[in-house]
Amino acid sequence: MSTIFVNLQAVNQRIAAAAQAAARPVSAVTLIAVSKTFPAAAVLEAVAAGQQVFGENYLQEALDKQLAVNARLGSAGAAALSWHFIGPIQSNKTRAIAEHFDWVHSVDRLKIAERLAQQRPAARGPLNVLIQVNISGEASKSGVAPGETLALALAISALPGLRLRGLMAVPEPSDDPAGQARPLAALRQLAESLRAKGLPCEHLSMGMSADLEVAVAEGATMVRIGSAIFGARHDAMAP
Ligand SMILES: *Cc1c(COP(=O)(O)O)cnc(C)c1O
């Protein structure tokens, strides 16, 4: 059995245990395997182990990998996969993202959302969008300020070609569970306040290898897991 197979089993068990502890159905949490910096062969190993949802941060790397993976799987196999873009978005990259991804987690400006909406091919149906929120208020981080999220969500929900689904955050790392929980709870509360205004924010993309359990306890519907599945990243590009 490959390491990726064993790691995926372990991560799925962590998700199941965390969901059970939180009295949430395990089906309420989608595992996104973050394959950035790992080759197409690693994605294919994960696919062989049953994983179908992948997250990527770097556009060119992701496009090359998708081509290689799709060529190996054939069109039926390729169609079963779903690709989530989770990295920072430059405006000259929006067209390829709109054409080659099913979800985007990292929309934090209206200009980017407008370009994605215009460039989404009609045949692919609306692009699923999460708004990235700078929930820890870090100066250098991407993400919209919590107080500006409602206005951005209202604007995005009016754009054809996009389907607003919820919020995403990459909180400041913390070693203690209370410090991990605080920003995750804040993101959940922000999504609840948007839902109360009628906005479709049923999804919470939060939780990575180190804080998966806390994120599931705080209501994550999507966890983005890289190193716990594929191993440590050695690439200088990795954040
Ligand atoms: C790399 C990355 C992840 C995965 O992080 P791990 O700690 O390797 O699980 C999740 N989300 C984003 C936005 C990332 O860039």
Tab-separated table of C-alpha atoms and ligand atoms in Angstrom:
chain	number	residue	atom	x	y	z
A	1	MET	CA	0.000	0.000	0.000
A	2	SER	CA	1.316	3.419	-0.869
A	3	THR	CA	2.022	6.069	1.754
A	4	ILE	CA	-0.600	8.292	0.149
A	5	PHE	CA	-3.192	5.526	0.470
A	6	VAL	CA	-2.365	5.026	4.162
A	7	ASN	CA	-2.272	8.781	4.839
A	8	LEU	CA	-5.638	9.295	3.153
A	9	GLN	CA	-7.167	6.581	5.302
A	10	ALA	CA	-5.750	8.231	8.418
A	11	VAL	CA	-7.034	11.688	7.413
A	12	ASN	CA	-10.485	10.308	6.633
A	13	GLN	CA	-10.478	8.643	10.049
A	14	ARG	CA	-9.516	11.937	11.717
A	15	ILE	CA	-12.409	13.649	9.917
A	16	ALA	CA	-14.848	10.890	10.899
A	17	ALA	CA	-13.758	11.001	14.545
A	18	ALA	CA	-13.967	14.801	14.662
A	19	ALA	CA	-17.405	14.783	13.040
A	20	GLN	CA	-18.640	12.170	15.477
A	21	ALA	CA	-17.279	14.135	18.444
A	22	ALA	CA	-19.124	17.219	17.163
A	23	ALA	CA	-22.332	15.244	16.504
A	24	ARG	CA	-22.112	16.169	12.828
A	25	PRO	CA	-22.608	13.717	9.948
A	26	VAL	CA	-19.279	12.795	8.371
A	27	SER	CA	-20.881	13.475	4.976
A	28	ALA	CA	-21.088	17.155	5.962
A	29	VAL	CA	-17.296	17.512	5.633
A	30	THR	CA	-15.579	17.315	2.245
A	31	LEU	CA	-11.892	16.479	2.184
A	32	ILE	CA	-9.955	18.578	-0.304
A	33	ALA	CA	-6.556	17.002	-0.982
A	34	VAL	CA	-4.123	19.904	-1.476
A	35	SER	CA	-1.649	18.614	-4.034
A	36	LYS	CA	0.392	21.797	-4.598
A	37	THR	CA	4.081	21.111	-5.277
A	38	PHE	CA	3.386	17.368	-5.692
A	39	PRO	CA	3.434	15.762	-9.156
A	40	ALA	CA	0.568	14.297	-11.181
A	41	ALA	CA	1.718	10.833	-10.043
A	42	ALA	CA	0.809	11.754	-6.452
A	43	VAL	CA	-2.654	12.907	-7.539
A	44	LEU	CA	-3.116	9.645	-9.459
A	45	GLU	CA	-2.169	7.657	-6.371
A	46	ALA	CA	-4.749	9.557	-4.360
A	47	VAL	CA	-7.356	8.958	-7.090
A	48	ALA	CA	-6.558	5.233	-6.966
A	49	ALA	CA	-7.242	5.425	-3.217
A	50	GLY	CA	-10.674	6.935	-3.890
A	51	GLN	CA	-9.957	10.673	-3.508
A	52	GLN	CA	-11.708	12.843	-6.132
A	53	VAL	CA	-11.445	16.417	-4.834
A	54	PHE	CA	-8.159	18.308	-5.185
A	55	GLY	CA	-6.932	21.775	-4.242
A	56	GLU	CA	-4.190	23.719	-5.993
A	57	ASN	CA	-2.509	27.085	-5.293
A	58	TYR	CA	-0.275	27.803	-8.260
A	59	LEU	CA	-2.045	28.158	-11.572
A	60	GLN	CA	0.556	27.033	-14.103
A	61	GLU	CA	1.571	24.082	-11.974
A	62	ALA	CA	-2.102	23.126	-11.593
A	63	LEU	CA	-2.861	23.344	-15.330
A	64	ASP	CA	0.118	21.155	-16.237
A	65	LYS	CA	-0.895	18.633	-13.573
A	66	GLN	CA	-4.541	18.551	-14.681
A	67	LEU	CA	-3.452	17.814	-18.260
A	68	ALA	CA	-1.243	14.928	-17.143
A	69	VAL	CA	-3.858	13.528	-14.747
A	70	ASN	CA	-6.681	13.786	-17.275
A	71	ALA	CA	-4.596	12.134	-19.980
A	72	ARG	CA	-4.013	9.157	-17.693
A	73	LEU	CA	-7.605	8.867	-16.472
A	74	GLY	CA	-9.449	9.388	-19.761
A	75	SER	CA	-12.530	11.553	-20.063
A	76	ALA	CA	-14.844	9.578	-17.756
A	77	GLY	CA	-12.227	9.389	-15.006
A	78	ALA	CA	-11.318	13.035	-15.449
A	79	ALA	CA	-14.959	14.108	-15.257
A	80	ALA	CA	-15.297	12.500	-11.817
A	81	LEU	CA	-12.654	14.807	-10.333
A	82	SER	CA	-13.285	18.238	-8.951
A	83	TRP	CA	-10.590	20.929	-8.770
A	84	HIS	CA	-10.566	23.777	-6.245
A	85	PHE	CA	-8.355	26.829	-6.690
A	86	ILE	CA	-7.217	27.969	-3.224
A	87	GLY	CA	-4.265	30.298	-3.905
A	88	PRO	CA	-3.941	34.049	-4.378
A	89	ILE	CA	-5.480	35.229	-7.679
A	90	GLN	CA	-3.811	37.741	-9.990
A	91	SER	CA	-6.151	39.349	-12.470
A	92	ASN	CA	-4.242	38.034	-15.501
A	93	LYS	CA	-4.917	34.488	-14.232
A	94	THR	CA	-8.691	34.652	-13.925
A	95	ARG	CA	-9.522	33.294	-17.391
A	96	ALA	CA	-7.644	30.025	-16.914
A	97	ILE	CA	-9.082	29.643	-13.414
A	98	ALA	CA	-12.619	30.218	-14.730
A	99	GLU	CA	-12.040	27.650	-17.465
A	100	HIS	CA	-10.281	24.895	-15.521
A	101	PHE	CA	-11.655	24.843	-11.971
A	102	ASP	CA	-14.957	23.888	-10.342
A	103	TRP	CA	-14.540	25.941	-7.187
A	104	VAL	CA	-12.498	29.002	-6.212
A	105	HIS	CA	-11.886	29.590	-2.475
A	106	SER	CA	-9.759	32.696	-2.619
A	107	VAL	CA	-11.923	35.499	-4.039
A	108	ASP	CA	-11.347	38.626	-1.973
A	109	ARG	CA	-11.991	41.507	-4.400
A	110	LEU	CA	-14.930	42.426	-6.606
A	111	LYS	CA	-12.686	43.054	-9.621
A	112	ILE	CA	-11.487	39.446	-9.526
A	113	ALA	CA	-15.053	38.164	-9.116
A	114	GLU	CA	-16.239	40.231	-12.101
A	115	ARG	CA	-13.496	38.861	-14.318
A	116	LEU	CA	-14.199	35.263	-13.246
A	117	ALA	CA	-17.907	35.817	-13.948
A	118	GLN	CA	-17.253	37.227	-17.440
A	119	GLN	CA	-14.740	34.535	-18.313
A	120	ARG	CA	-16.577	31.475	-17.017
A	121	PRO	CA	-17.555	29.340	-20.042
A	122	ALA	CA	-21.354	29.019	-20.080
A	123	ALA	CA	-21.076	25.305	-20.886
A	124	ARG	CA	-19.384	24.637	-17.544
A	125	GLY	CA	-22.222	26.126	-15.479
A	126	PRO	CA	-21.648	28.636	-12.710
A	127	LEU	CA	-18.279	28.678	-10.942
A	128	ASN	CA	-18.625	27.928	-7.227
A	129	VAL	CA	-17.121	30.771	-5.198
A	130	LEU	CA	-16.023	31.165	-1.605
A	131	ILE	CA	-14.967	34.543	-0.272
A	132	GLN	CA	-11.601	34.484	1.493
A	133	VAL	CA	-11.784	36.435	4.744
A	134	ASN	CA	-8.752	37.788	6.605
A	135	ILE	CA	-10.224	36.510	9.839
A	136	SER	CA	-7.117	36.960	11.994
A	137	GLY	CA	-6.602	40.515	10.725
A	138	GLU	CA	-3.021	39.917	9.654
A	139	ALA	CA	-1.571	42.842	7.732
A	140	SER	CA	0.205	40.727	5.122
A	141	LYS	CA	-2.555	38.164	4.515
A	142	SER	CA	-4.911	37.993	1.598
A	143	GLY	CA	-8.614	38.057	2.275
A	144	VAL	CA	-11.296	40.696	2.673
A	145	ALA	CA	-11.721	42.336	6.084
A	146	PRO	CA	-14.601	40.803	8.077
A	147	GLY	CA	-16.450	44.115	8.072
A	148	GLU	CA	-16.327	44.315	4.276
A	149	THR	CA	-17.481	40.766	3.640
A	150	LEU	CA	-21.214	41.494	3.494
A	151	ALA	CA	-20.822	44.114	0.753
A	152	LEU	CA	-18.587	41.815	-1.301
A	153	ALA	CA	-20.971	38.873	-0.826
A	154	LEU	CA	-23.935	40.957	-1.983
A	155	ALA	CA	-22.041	42.083	-5.088
A	156	ILE	CA	-20.819	38.572	-5.934
A	157	SER	CA	-24.239	36.998	-5.447
A	158	ALA	CA	-25.565	39.325	-8.157
A	159	LEU	CA	-23.021	38.201	-10.773
A	160	PRO	CA	-24.157	35.697	-13.401
A	161	GLY	CA	-21.636	32.945	-14.011
A	162	LEU	CA	-20.745	32.699	-10.331
A	163	ARG	CA	-22.476	30.883	-7.511
A	164	LEU	CA	-21.616	32.171	-4.058
A	165	ARG	CA	-21.330	29.196	-1.678
A	166	GLY	CA	-19.650	30.455	1.510
A	167	LEU	CA	-16.476	31.657	3.199
A	168	MET	CA	-12.871	30.513	3.457
A	169	ALA	CA	-10.041	31.463	5.814
A	170	VAL	CA	-6.408	30.654	6.501
A	171	PRO	CA	-6.073	31.732	10.143
A	172	GLU	CA	-2.812	32.621	11.782
A	173	PRO	CA	-1.247	29.349	13.041
A	174	SER	CA	-1.626	28.703	16.735
A	175	ASP	CA	-0.341	25.887	18.938
A	176	ASP	CA	-3.155	25.760	21.439
A	177	PRO	CA	-6.684	24.589	20.583
A	178	ALA	CA	-8.328	27.718	22.034
A	179	GLY	CA	-6.164	29.929	19.851
A	180	GLN	CA	-7.029	27.772	16.857
A	181	ALA	CA	-10.746	27.805	17.595
A	182	ARG	CA	-11.193	31.574	17.990
A	183	PRO	CA	-10.746	32.616	14.318
A	184	LEU	CA	-12.608	29.526	13.085
A	185	ALA	CA	-15.584	30.347	15.302
A	186	ALA	CA	-15.428	33.938	14.066
A	187	LEU	CA	-15.623	32.750	10.443
A	188	ARG	CA	-18.621	30.528	11.278
A	189	GLN	CA	-20.389	33.429	12.971
A	190	LEU	CA	-19.695	35.688	10.001
A	191	ALA	CA	-21.189	33.089	7.634
A	192	GLU	CA	-24.214	32.772	9.918
A	193	SER	CA	-24.741	36.527	9.827
A	194	LEU	CA	-24.618	36.484	6.005
A	195	ARG	CA	-27.069	33.588	5.862
A	196	ALA	CA	-29.409	35.529	8.134
A	197	LYS	CA	-29.416	38.217	5.417
A	198	GLY	CA	-30.421	35.620	2.831
A	199	LEU	CA	-26.991	35.087	1.296
A	200	PRO	CA	-26.061	31.543	0.240
A	201	CYS	CA	-23.145	30.907	2.614
A	202	GLU	CA	-23.656	27.291	3.593
A	203	HIS	CA	-19.987	26.340	3.133
A	204	LEU	CA	-17.054	26.995	5.457
A	205	SER	CA	-13.645	26.145	4.006
A	206	MET	CA	-11.336	26.006	7.019
A	207	GLY	CA	-9.005	23.512	8.608
A	208	MET	CA	-5.628	22.261	7.387
A	209	SER	CA	-3.387	19.375	8.472
A	210	ALA	CA	-2.651	20.934	11.880
A	211	ASP	CA	-6.124	22.120	12.903
A	212	LEU	CA	-8.519	19.755	11.135
A	213	GLU	CA	-10.222	18.567	14.360
A	214	VAL	CA	-10.834	22.068	15.689
A	215	ALA	CA	-12.156	23.181	12.291
A	216	VAL	CA	-14.651	20.317	12.102
A	217	ALA	CA	-15.767	21.090	15.654
A	218	GLU	CA	-16.336	24.706	14.589
A	219	GLY	CA	-18.443	23.726	11.574
A	220	ALA	CA	-16.061	23.338	8.621
A	221	THR	CA	-17.774	21.816	5.584
A	222	MET	CA	-14.504	21.646	3.600
A	223	VAL	CA	-11.078	20.922	5.030
A	224	ARG	CA	-7.985	21.583	2.902
A	225	ILE	CA	-5.352	18.983	3.744
A	226	GLY	CA	-1.923	18.856	2.110
A	227	SER	CA	1.035	17.602	4.128
A	228	ALA	CA	-0.923	15.009	6.146
A	229	ILE	CA	-1.734	13.288	2.828
A	230	PHE	CA	1.200	13.955	0.511
A	231	GLY	CA	4.007	14.560	3.020
A	232	ALA	CA	6.108	17.604	3.860
A	233	ARG	CA	6.593	20.163	1.100
A	234	HIS	CA	10.193	20.975	0.229
A	235	ASP	CA	9.427	23.442	-2.530
A	236	ALA	CA	10.448	27.034	-1.891
A	237	MET	CA	7.114	28.160	-3.366
A	238	ALA	CA	5.168	26.601	-0.528
A	239	PRO	CA	3.909	29.218	1.939
B	1	LIG	C1	-1.044	24.639	1.427
B	1	LIG	C2	-2.411	25.016	1.831
B	1	LIG	C3	-3.225	24.126	2.544
B	1	LIG	C4	-2.760	22.772	3.043
B	1	LIG	O1	-1.920	22.950	4.149
B	1	LIG	P1	-1.329	21.701	4.977
B	1	LIG	O2	-0.858	22.323	6.238
B	1	LIG	O3	-0.243	21.121	4.149
B	1	LIG	O4	-2.439	20.750	5.209
B	1	LIG	C5	-4.521	24.527	2.828
B	1	LIG	N1	-5.000	25.729	2.434
B	1	LIG	C6	-4.252	26.606	1.748
B	1	LIG	C7	-4.822	27.915	1.352
B	1	LIG	C8	-2.935	26.279	1.431
B	1	LIG	O5	-2.189	27.173	0.774
